mmCIF file of C-alpha atoms in Angstrom:
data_model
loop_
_atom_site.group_PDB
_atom_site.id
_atom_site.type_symbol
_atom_site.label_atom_id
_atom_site.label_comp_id
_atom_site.label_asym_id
_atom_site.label_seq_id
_atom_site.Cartn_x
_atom_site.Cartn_y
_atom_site.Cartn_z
ATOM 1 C CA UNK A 1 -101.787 77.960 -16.112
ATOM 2 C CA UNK A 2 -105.281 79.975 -15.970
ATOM 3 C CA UNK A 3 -107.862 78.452 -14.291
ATOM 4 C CA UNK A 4 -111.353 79.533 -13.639
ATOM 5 C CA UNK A 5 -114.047 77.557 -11.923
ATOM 6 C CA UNK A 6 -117.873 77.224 -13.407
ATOM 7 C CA UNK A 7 -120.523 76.077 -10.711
ATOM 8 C CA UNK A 8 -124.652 74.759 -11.901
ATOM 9 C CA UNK A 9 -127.063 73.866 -9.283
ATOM 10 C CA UNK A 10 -128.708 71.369 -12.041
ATOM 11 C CA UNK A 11 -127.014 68.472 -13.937
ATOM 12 C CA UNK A 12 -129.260 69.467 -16.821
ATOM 13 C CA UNK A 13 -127.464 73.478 -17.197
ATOM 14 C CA UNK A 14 -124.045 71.559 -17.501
ATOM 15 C CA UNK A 15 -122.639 71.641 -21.164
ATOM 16 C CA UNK A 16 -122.205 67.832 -22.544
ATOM 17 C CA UNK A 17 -118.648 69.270 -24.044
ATOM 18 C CA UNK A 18 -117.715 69.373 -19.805
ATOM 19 C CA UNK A 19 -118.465 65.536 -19.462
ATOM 20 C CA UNK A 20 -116.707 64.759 -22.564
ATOM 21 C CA UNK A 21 -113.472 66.902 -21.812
ATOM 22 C CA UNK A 22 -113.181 64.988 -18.359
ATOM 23 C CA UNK A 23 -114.068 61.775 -19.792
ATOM 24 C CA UNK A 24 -114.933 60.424 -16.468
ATOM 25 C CA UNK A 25 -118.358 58.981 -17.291
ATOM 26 C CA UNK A 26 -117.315 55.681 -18.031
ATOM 27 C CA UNK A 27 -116.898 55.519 -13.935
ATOM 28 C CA UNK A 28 -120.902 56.074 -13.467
ATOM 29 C CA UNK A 29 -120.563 57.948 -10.398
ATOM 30 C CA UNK A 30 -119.417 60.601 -12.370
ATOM 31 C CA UNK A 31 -122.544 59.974 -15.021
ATOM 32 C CA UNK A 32 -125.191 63.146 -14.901
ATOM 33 C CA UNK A 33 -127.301 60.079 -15.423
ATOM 34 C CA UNK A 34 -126.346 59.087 -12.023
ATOM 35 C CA UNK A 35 -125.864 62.293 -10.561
ATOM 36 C CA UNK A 36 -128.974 63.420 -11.423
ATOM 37 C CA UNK A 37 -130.985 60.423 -10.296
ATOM 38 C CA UNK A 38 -130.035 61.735 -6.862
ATOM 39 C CA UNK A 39 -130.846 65.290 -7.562
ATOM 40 C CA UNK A 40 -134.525 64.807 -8.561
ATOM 41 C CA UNK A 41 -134.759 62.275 -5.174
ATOM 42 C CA UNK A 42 -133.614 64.531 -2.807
ATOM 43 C CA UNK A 43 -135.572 68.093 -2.560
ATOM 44 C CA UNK A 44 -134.240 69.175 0.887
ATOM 45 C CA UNK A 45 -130.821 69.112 -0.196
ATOM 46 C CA UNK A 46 -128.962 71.542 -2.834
ATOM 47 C CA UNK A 47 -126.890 70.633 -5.256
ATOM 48 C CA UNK A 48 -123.310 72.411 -6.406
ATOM 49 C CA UNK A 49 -121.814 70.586 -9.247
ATOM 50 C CA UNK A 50 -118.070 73.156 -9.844
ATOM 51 C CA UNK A 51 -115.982 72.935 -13.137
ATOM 52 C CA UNK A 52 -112.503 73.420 -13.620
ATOM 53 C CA UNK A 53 -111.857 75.196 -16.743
ATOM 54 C CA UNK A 54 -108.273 75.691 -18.544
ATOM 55 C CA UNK A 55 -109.242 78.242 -21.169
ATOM 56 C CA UNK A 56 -112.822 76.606 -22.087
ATOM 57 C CA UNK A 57 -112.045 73.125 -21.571
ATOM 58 C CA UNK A 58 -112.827 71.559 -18.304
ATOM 59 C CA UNK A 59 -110.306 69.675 -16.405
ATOM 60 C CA UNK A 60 -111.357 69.429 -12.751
ATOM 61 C CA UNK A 61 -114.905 68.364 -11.310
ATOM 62 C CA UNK A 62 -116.375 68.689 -7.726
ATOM 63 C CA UNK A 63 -119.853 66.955 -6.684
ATOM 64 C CA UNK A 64 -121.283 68.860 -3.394
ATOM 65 C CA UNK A 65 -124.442 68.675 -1.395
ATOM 66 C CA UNK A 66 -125.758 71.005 1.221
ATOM 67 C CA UNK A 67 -127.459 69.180 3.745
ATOM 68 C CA UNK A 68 -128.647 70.135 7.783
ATOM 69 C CA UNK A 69 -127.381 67.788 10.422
ATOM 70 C CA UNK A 70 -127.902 67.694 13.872
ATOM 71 C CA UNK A 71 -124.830 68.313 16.292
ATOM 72 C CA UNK A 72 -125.273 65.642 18.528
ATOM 73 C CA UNK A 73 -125.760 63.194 15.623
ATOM 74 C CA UNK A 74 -122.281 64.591 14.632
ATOM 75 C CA UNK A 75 -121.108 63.768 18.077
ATOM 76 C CA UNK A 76 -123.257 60.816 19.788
ATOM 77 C CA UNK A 77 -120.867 58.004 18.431
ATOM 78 C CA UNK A 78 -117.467 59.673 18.178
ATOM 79 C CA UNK A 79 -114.904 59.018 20.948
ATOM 80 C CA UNK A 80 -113.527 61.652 22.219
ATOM 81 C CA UNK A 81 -113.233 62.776 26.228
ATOM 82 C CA UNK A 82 -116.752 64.039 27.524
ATOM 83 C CA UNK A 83 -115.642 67.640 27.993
ATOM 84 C CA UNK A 84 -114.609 68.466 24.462
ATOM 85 C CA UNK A 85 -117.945 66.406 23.283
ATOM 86 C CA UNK A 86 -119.426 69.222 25.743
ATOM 87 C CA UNK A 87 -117.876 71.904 24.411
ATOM 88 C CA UNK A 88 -118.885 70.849 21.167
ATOM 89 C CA UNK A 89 -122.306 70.660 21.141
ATOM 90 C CA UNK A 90 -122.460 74.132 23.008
ATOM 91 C CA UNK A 91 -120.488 75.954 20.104
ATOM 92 C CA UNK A 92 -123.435 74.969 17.907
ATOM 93 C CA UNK A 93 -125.995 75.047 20.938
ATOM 94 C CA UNK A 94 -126.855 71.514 20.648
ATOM 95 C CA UNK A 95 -128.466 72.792 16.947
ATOM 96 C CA UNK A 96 -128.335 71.605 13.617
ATOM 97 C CA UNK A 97 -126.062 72.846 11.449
ATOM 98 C CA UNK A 98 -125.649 73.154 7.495
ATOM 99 C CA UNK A 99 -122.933 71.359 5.993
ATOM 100 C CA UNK A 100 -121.517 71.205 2.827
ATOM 101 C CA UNK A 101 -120.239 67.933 1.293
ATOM 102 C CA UNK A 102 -117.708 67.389 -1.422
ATOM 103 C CA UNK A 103 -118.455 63.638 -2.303
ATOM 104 C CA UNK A 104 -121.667 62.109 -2.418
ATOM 105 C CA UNK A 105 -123.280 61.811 0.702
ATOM 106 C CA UNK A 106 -125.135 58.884 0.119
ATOM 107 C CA UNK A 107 -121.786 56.768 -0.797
ATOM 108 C CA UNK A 108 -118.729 55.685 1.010
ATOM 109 C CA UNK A 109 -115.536 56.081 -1.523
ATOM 110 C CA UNK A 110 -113.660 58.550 -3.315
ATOM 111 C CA UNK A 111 -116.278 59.795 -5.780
ATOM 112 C CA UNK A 112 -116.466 64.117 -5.034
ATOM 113 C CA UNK A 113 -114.058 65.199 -7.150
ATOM 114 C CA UNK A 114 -112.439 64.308 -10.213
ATOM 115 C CA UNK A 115 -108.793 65.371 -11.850
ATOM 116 C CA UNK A 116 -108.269 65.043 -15.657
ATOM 117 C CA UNK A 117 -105.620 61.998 -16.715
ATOM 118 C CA UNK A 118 -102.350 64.243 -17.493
ATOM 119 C CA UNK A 119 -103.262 67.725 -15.779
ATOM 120 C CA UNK A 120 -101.131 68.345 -12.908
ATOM 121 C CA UNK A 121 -103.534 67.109 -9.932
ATOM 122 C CA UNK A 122 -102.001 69.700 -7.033
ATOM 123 C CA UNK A 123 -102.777 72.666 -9.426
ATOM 124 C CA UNK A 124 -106.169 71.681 -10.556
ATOM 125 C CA UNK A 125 -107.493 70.429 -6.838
ATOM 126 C CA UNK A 126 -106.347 73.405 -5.162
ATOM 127 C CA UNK A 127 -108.528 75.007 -7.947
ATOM 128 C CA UNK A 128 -111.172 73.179 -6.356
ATOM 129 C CA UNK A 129 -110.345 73.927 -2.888
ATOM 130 C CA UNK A 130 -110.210 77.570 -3.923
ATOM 131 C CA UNK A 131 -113.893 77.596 -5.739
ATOM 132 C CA UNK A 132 -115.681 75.576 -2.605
ATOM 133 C CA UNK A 133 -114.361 78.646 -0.725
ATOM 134 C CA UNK A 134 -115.840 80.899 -3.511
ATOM 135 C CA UNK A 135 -119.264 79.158 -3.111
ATOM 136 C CA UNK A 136 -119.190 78.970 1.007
ATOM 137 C CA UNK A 137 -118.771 82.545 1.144
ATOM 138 C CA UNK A 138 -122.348 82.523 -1.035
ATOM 139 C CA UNK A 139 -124.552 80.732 0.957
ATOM 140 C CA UNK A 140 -125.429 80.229 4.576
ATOM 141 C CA UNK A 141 -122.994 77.139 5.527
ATOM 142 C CA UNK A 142 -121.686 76.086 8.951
ATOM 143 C CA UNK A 143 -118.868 73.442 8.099
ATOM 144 C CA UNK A 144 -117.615 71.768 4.867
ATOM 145 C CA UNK A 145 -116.755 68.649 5.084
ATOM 146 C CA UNK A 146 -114.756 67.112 2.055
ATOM 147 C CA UNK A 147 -114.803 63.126 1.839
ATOM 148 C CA UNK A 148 -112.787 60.461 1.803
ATOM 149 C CA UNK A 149 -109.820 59.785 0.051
ATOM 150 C CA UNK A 150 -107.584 56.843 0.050
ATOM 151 C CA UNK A 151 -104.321 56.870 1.022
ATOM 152 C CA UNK A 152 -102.286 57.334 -2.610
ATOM 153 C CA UNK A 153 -104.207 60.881 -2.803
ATOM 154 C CA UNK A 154 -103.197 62.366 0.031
ATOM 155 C CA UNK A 155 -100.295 64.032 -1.801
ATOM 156 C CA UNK A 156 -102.592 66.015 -3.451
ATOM 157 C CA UNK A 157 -105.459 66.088 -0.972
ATOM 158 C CA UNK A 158 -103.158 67.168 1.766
ATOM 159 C CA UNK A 159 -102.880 70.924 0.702
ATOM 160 C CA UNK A 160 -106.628 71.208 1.967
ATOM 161 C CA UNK A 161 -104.746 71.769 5.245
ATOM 162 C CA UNK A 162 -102.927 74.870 3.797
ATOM 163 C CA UNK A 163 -107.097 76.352 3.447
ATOM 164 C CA UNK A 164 -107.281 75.505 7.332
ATOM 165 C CA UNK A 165 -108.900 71.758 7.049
ATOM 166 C CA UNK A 166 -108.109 69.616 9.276
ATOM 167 C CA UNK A 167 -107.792 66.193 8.367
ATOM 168 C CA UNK A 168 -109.452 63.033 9.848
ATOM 169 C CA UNK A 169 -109.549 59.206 9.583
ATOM 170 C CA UNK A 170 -113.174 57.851 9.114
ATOM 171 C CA UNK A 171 -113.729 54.114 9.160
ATOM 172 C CA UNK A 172 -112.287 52.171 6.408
ATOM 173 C CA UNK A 173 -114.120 50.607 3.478
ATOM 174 C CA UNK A 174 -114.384 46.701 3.767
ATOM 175 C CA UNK A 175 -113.442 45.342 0.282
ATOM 176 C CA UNK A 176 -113.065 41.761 -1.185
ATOM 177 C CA UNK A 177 -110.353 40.891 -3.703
ATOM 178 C CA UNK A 178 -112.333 38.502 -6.052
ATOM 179 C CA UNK A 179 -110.362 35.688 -7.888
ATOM 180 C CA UNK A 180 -110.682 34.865 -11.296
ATOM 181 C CA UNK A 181 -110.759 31.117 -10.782
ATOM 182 C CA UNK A 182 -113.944 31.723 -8.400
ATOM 183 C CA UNK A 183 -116.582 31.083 -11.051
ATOM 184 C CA UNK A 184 -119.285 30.038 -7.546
ATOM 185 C CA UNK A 185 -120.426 30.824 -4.329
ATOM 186 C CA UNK A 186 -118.410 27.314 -4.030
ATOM 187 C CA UNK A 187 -115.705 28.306 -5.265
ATOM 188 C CA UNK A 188 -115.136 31.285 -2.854
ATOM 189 C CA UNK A 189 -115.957 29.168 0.129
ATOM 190 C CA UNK A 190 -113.482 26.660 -0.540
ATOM 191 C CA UNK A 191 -110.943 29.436 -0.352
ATOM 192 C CA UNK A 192 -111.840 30.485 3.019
ATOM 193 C CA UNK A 193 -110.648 28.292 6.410
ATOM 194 C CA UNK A 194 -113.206 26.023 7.601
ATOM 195 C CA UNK A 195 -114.420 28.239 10.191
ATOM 196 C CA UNK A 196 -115.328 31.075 8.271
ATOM 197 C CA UNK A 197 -116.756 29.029 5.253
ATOM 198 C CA UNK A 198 -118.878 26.788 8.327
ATOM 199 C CA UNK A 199 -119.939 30.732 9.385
ATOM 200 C CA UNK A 200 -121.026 31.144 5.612
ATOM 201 C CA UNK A 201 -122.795 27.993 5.242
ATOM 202 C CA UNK A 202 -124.798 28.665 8.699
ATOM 203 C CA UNK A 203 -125.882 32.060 7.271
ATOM 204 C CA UNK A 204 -127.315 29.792 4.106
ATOM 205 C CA UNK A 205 -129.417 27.565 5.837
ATOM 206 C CA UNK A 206 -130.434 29.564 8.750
ATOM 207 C CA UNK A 207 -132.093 32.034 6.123
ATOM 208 C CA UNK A 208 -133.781 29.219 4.282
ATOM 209 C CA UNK A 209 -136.814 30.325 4.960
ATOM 210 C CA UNK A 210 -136.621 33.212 3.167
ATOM 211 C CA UNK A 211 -137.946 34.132 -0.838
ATOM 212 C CA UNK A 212 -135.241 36.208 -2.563
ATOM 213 C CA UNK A 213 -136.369 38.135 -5.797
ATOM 214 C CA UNK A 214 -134.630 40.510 -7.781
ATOM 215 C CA UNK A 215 -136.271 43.735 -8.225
ATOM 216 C CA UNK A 216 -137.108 44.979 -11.714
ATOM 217 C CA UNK A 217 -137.984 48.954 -11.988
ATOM 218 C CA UNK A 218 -142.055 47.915 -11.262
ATOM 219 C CA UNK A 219 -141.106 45.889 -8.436
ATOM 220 C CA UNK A 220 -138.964 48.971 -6.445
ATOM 221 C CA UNK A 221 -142.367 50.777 -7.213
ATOM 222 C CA UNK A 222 -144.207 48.551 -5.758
ATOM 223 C CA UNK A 223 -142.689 47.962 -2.506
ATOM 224 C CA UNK A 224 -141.294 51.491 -2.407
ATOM 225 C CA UNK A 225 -142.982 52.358 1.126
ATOM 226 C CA UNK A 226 -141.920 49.367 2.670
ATOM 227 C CA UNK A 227 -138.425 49.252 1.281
ATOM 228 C CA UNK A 228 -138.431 52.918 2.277
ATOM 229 C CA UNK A 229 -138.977 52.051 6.323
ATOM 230 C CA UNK A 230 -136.576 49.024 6.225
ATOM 231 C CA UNK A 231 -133.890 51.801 5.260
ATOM 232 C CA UNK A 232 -134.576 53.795 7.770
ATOM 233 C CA UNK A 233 -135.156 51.005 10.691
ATOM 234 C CA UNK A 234 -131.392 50.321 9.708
ATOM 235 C CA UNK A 235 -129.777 53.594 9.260
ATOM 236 C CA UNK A 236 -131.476 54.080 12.977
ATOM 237 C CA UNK A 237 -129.334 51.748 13.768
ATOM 238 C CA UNK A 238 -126.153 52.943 12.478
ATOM 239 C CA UNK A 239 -123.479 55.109 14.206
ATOM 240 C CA UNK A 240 -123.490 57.934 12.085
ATOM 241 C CA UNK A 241 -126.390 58.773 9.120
ATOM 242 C CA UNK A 242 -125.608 62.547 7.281
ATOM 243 C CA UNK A 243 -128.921 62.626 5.696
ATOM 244 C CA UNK A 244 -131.894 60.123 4.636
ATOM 245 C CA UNK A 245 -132.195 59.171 1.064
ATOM 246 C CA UNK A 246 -135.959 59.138 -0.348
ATOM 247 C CA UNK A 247 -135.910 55.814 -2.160
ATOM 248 C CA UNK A 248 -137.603 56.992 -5.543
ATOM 249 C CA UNK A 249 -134.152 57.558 -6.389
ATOM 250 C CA UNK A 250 -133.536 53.862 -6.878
ATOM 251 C CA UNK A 251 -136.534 54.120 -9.521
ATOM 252 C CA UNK A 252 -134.480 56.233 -11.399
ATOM 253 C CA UNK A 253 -131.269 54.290 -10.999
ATOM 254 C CA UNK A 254 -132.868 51.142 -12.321
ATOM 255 C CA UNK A 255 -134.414 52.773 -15.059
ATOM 256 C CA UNK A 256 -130.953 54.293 -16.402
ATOM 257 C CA UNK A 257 -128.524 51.628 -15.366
ATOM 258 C CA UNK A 258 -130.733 48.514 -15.916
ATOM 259 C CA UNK A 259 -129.139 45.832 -14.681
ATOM 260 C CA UNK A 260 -126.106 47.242 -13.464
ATOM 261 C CA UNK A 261 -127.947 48.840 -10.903
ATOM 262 C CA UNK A 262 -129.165 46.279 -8.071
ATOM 263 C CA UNK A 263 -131.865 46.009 -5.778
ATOM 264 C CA UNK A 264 -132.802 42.411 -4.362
ATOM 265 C CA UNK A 265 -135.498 41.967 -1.833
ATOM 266 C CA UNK A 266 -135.910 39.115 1.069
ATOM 267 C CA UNK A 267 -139.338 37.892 1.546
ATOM 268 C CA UNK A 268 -140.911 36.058 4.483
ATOM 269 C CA UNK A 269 -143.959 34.447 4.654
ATOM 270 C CA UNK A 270 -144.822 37.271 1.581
ATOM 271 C CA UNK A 271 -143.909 39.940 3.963
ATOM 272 C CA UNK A 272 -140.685 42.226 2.484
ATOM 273 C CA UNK A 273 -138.420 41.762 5.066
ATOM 274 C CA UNK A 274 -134.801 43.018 4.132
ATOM 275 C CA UNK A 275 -133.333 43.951 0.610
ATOM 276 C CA UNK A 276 -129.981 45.023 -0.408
ATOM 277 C CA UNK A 277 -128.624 47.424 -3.329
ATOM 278 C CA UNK A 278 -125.826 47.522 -5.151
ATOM 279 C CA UNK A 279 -124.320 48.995 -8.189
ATOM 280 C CA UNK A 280 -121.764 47.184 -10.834
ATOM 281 C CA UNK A 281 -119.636 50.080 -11.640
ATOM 282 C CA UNK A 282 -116.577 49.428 -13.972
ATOM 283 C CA UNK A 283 -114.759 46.248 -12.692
ATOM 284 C CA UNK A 284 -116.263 46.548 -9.298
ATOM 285 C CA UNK A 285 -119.609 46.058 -7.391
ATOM 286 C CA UNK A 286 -120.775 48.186 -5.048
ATOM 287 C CA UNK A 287 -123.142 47.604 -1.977
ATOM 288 C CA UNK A 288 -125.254 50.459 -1.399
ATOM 289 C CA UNK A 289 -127.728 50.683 1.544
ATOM 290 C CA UNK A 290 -129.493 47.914 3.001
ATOM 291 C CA UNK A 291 -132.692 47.463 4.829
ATOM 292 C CA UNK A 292 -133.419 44.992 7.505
ATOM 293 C CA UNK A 293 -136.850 44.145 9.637
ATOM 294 C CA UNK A 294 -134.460 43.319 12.749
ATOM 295 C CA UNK A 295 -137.353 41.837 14.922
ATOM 296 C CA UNK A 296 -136.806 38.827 12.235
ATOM 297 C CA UNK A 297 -133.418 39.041 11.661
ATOM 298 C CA UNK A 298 -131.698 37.523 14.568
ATOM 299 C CA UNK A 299 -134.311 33.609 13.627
ATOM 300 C CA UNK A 300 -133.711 34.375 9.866
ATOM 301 C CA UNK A 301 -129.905 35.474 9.445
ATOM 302 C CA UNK A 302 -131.350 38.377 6.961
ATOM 303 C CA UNK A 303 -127.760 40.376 7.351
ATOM 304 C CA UNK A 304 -125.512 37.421 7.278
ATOM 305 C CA UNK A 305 -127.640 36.448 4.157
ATOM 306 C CA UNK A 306 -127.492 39.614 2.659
ATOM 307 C CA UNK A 307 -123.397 39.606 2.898
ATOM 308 C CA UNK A 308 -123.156 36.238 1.659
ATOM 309 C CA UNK A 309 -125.310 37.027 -1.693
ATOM 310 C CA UNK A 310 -122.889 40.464 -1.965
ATOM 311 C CA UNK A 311 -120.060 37.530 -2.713
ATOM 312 C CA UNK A 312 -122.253 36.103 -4.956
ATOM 313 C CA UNK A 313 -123.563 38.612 -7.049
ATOM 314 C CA UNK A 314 -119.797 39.744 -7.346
ATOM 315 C CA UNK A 315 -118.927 36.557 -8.896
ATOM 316 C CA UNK A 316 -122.190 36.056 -11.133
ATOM 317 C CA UNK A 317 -121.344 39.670 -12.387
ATOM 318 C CA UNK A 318 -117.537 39.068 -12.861
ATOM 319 C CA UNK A 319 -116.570 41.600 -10.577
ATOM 320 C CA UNK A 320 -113.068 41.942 -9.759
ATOM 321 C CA UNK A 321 -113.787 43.547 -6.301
ATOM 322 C CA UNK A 322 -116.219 44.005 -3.741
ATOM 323 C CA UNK A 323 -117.055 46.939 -1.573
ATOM 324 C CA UNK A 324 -118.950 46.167 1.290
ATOM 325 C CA UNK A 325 -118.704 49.954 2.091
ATOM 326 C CA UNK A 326 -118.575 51.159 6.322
ATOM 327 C CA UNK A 327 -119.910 49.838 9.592
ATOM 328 C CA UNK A 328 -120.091 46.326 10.853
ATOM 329 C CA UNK A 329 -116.109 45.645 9.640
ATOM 330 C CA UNK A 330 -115.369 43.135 12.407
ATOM 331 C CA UNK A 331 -118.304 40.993 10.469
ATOM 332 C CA UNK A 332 -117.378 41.776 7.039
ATOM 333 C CA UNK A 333 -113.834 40.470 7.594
ATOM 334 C CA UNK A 334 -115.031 37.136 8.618
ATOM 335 C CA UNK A 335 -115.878 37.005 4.574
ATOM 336 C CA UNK A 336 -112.578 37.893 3.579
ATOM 337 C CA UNK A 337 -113.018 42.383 3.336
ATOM 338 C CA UNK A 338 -109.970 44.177 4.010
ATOM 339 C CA UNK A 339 -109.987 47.343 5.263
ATOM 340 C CA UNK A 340 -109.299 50.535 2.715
ATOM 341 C CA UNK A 341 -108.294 53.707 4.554
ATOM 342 C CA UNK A 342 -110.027 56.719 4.172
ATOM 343 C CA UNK A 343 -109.136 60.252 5.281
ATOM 344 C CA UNK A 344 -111.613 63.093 5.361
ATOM 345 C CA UNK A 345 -111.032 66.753 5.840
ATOM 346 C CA UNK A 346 -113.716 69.204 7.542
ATOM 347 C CA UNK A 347 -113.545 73.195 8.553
ATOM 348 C CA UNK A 348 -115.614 75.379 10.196
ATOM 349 C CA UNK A 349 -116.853 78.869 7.900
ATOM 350 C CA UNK A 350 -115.754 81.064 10.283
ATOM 351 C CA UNK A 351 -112.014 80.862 11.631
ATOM 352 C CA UNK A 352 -112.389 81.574 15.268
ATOM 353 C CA UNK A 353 -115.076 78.474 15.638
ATOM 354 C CA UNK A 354 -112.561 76.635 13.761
ATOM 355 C CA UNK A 355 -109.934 77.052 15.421
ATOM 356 C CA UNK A 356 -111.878 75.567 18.498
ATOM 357 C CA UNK A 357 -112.845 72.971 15.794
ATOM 358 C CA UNK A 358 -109.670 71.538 14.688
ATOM 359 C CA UNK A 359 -108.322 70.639 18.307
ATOM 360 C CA UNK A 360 -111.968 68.594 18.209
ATOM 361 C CA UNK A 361 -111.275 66.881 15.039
ATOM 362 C CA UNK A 362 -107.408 65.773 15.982
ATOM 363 C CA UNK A 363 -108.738 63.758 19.127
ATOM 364 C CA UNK A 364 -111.693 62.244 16.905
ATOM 365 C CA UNK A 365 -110.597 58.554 17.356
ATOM 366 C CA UNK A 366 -112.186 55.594 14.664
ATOM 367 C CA UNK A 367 -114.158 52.701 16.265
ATOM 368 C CA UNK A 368 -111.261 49.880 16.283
ATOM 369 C CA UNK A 369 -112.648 46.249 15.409
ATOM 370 C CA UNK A 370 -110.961 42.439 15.085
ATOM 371 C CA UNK A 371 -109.350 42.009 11.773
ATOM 372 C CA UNK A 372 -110.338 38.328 11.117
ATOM 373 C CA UNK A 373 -108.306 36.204 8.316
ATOM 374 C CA UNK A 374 -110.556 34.491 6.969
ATOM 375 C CA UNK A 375 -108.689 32.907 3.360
ATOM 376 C CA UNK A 376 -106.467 30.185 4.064
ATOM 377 C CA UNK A 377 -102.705 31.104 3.337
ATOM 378 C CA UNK A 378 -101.349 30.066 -0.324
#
């Protein structure tokens, strides 16, 4: 089997035939609607969007973005003994470095590359593999870092180690198995033991207080400055952030996927306070970033609001799962999430810095958390 690889730096320079060969757009993630939304957002990062081709017709797709991190963002929150941290940050001199992702970025989940139903999958990924290291050795990279795969790929996703990745854990996504019979918010709580649906009920009425509106494409435009620094008061807070999104790419989200595409904002006292995002996509919905004003958020349970109205809006929309996506999984669980394992894989360009890499990456240990059970047992 010939196989040759096609790369654009524009959604717009792809041929439609591509998209139609894969037939992957009916999974928006793979939409150029979608994908481009992101592309006009973002200036300071560059795009790579590689094609498979068998003969002319394209059976493998690869979304990448180069972006520049700093080191000791890489390294602040990941446990590993003080000396190799050390070590670390002086290979790169405590810089920032450019880093190529395969995945999107700005989402947690297995959305970088995609394999045509009924080509063999090793074949056509180590294609990709092979044309990533075509397009590294054409601009100025440090590290690629190829994300995150559940654990039925890594048959395929495994041979990445065989082009001298090493492979990683990351933390899990936190996911909710929605039942049919749950037509309410009711419904759900009456699954869950009375201590978790008490917890739910106490994140209600302790955000009473609050005005909750659902954003129409005017309304994003509106508040876009404010929704803008509630973003990035919470990514501040997070362990790890690879790059800030500029918000105008939720106008364009809204205006393409209408109301699959979700922003909802929490007022107080007329003040925009916290909002949350989220995207219906196929049978599942999706929470995207949130933003929270956490001076108010301990007296008006904006976060624990914000998770309780993901269950909802999963329900209203008929959703057969919910992912809650990274971070704060001892909290998600109380709601019911399950973790989903996810395995990255990351190299350095250059093969003596990676070899002093890869011992870094194998003692890279995942943050562990209380797994609570919070359904009562059928």
């Amino acid at each position: 089997m010939s196989l040759t690889a096609e790369r654009f730096t524009k959604v717009d320079d792809i041929p439609a035939i591509y998209w139609a060969d894969l037939h992957c757009t009916q999974n928006s993630y793979y939409s150029p609607e979608f994908l481009k939304a992101f592309e006009v957002g973002n200036n300071d990062i560059t795009f790579h969007y590689i094609f498979i081709l068998k003969d002319t017709t394209a059976v493998a797709f690869a979304n990448t973005q180069l972006v520049t991190i700093g080191v000791k963002t890489i390294t602040k929150n990941i446990k590993i003994v003080p000396w190799l941290k050390r070590l670390v940050n002086g290979i790169f001199c405590d810089n920032k470095i450019r880093v190529l992702f395969c995945g999107n970025v700005f989402l947690s989940g297995e959305y970088g590359t995609f394999l045509k139903v009924g080509e063999p999958k090793v074949d056509t990924f180590k294609a990709i593999a092979s044309s990533i290291d075509d397009l590294v050795k054409s601009i100025r990279v440090n590290a690629i870092f190829v994300k995150d795969f559940e654990n039925e790929s890594l048959c395929i996703t495994d041979e990445l180690k065989d082009f001298d990745y090493a492979s990683m854990r990351v933390e899990p996504n936190m996911t909710i198995g929605l039942k049919p019979e749950w037509h309410s918010f009711d419904d759900y709580k009456n699954a869950l033991r009375s201590k978790y649906r008490v917890k739910a009920n106490k994140a209600d009425k302790d955000s009473d207080a609050l005005t909750v509106k659902l954003f129409n494409e005017h309304d994003i435009a509106e508040h876009i400055n404010a929704l803008q620094a509630l973003y990035e008061n919470t990514i501040a807070n997070a362990d790890f952030n690879a790059q800030v999104l500029d918000l105008n790419t939720y106008i364009s989200l809204k205006a393409q996927f209408k109301e699959r595409f979700i922003i909802q904002g929490y007022f107080y006292e007329n003040k925009l306070v916290g909002f949350l995002s989220a995207m219906k996509n196929q049978d599942n919905l999706d929470a995207h970033f949130i933003g929270i004003d956490y001076e108010q958020n301990r007296d008006l349970a904006i976060y624990p609001r914000i998770l309780n109205d993901y269950v909802r809006l999963g329900i209203s929309l008929k959703a057969e799962r919910i992912n809650l996506g990274r971070t704060a999984s001892e909290i998600k669980s109380t709601l019911g999430a399950q973790p989903e394992e996810l395995m990255c894989y990351v190299k350095h360009k250059y093969k003596l810095p990676n070899s002093t890499l890869k011992p870094f990456i194998k003692n890279v240990k995942i943050k562990s958390f209380r797994q609570h059970r919070a359904f009562k047992k059928l």
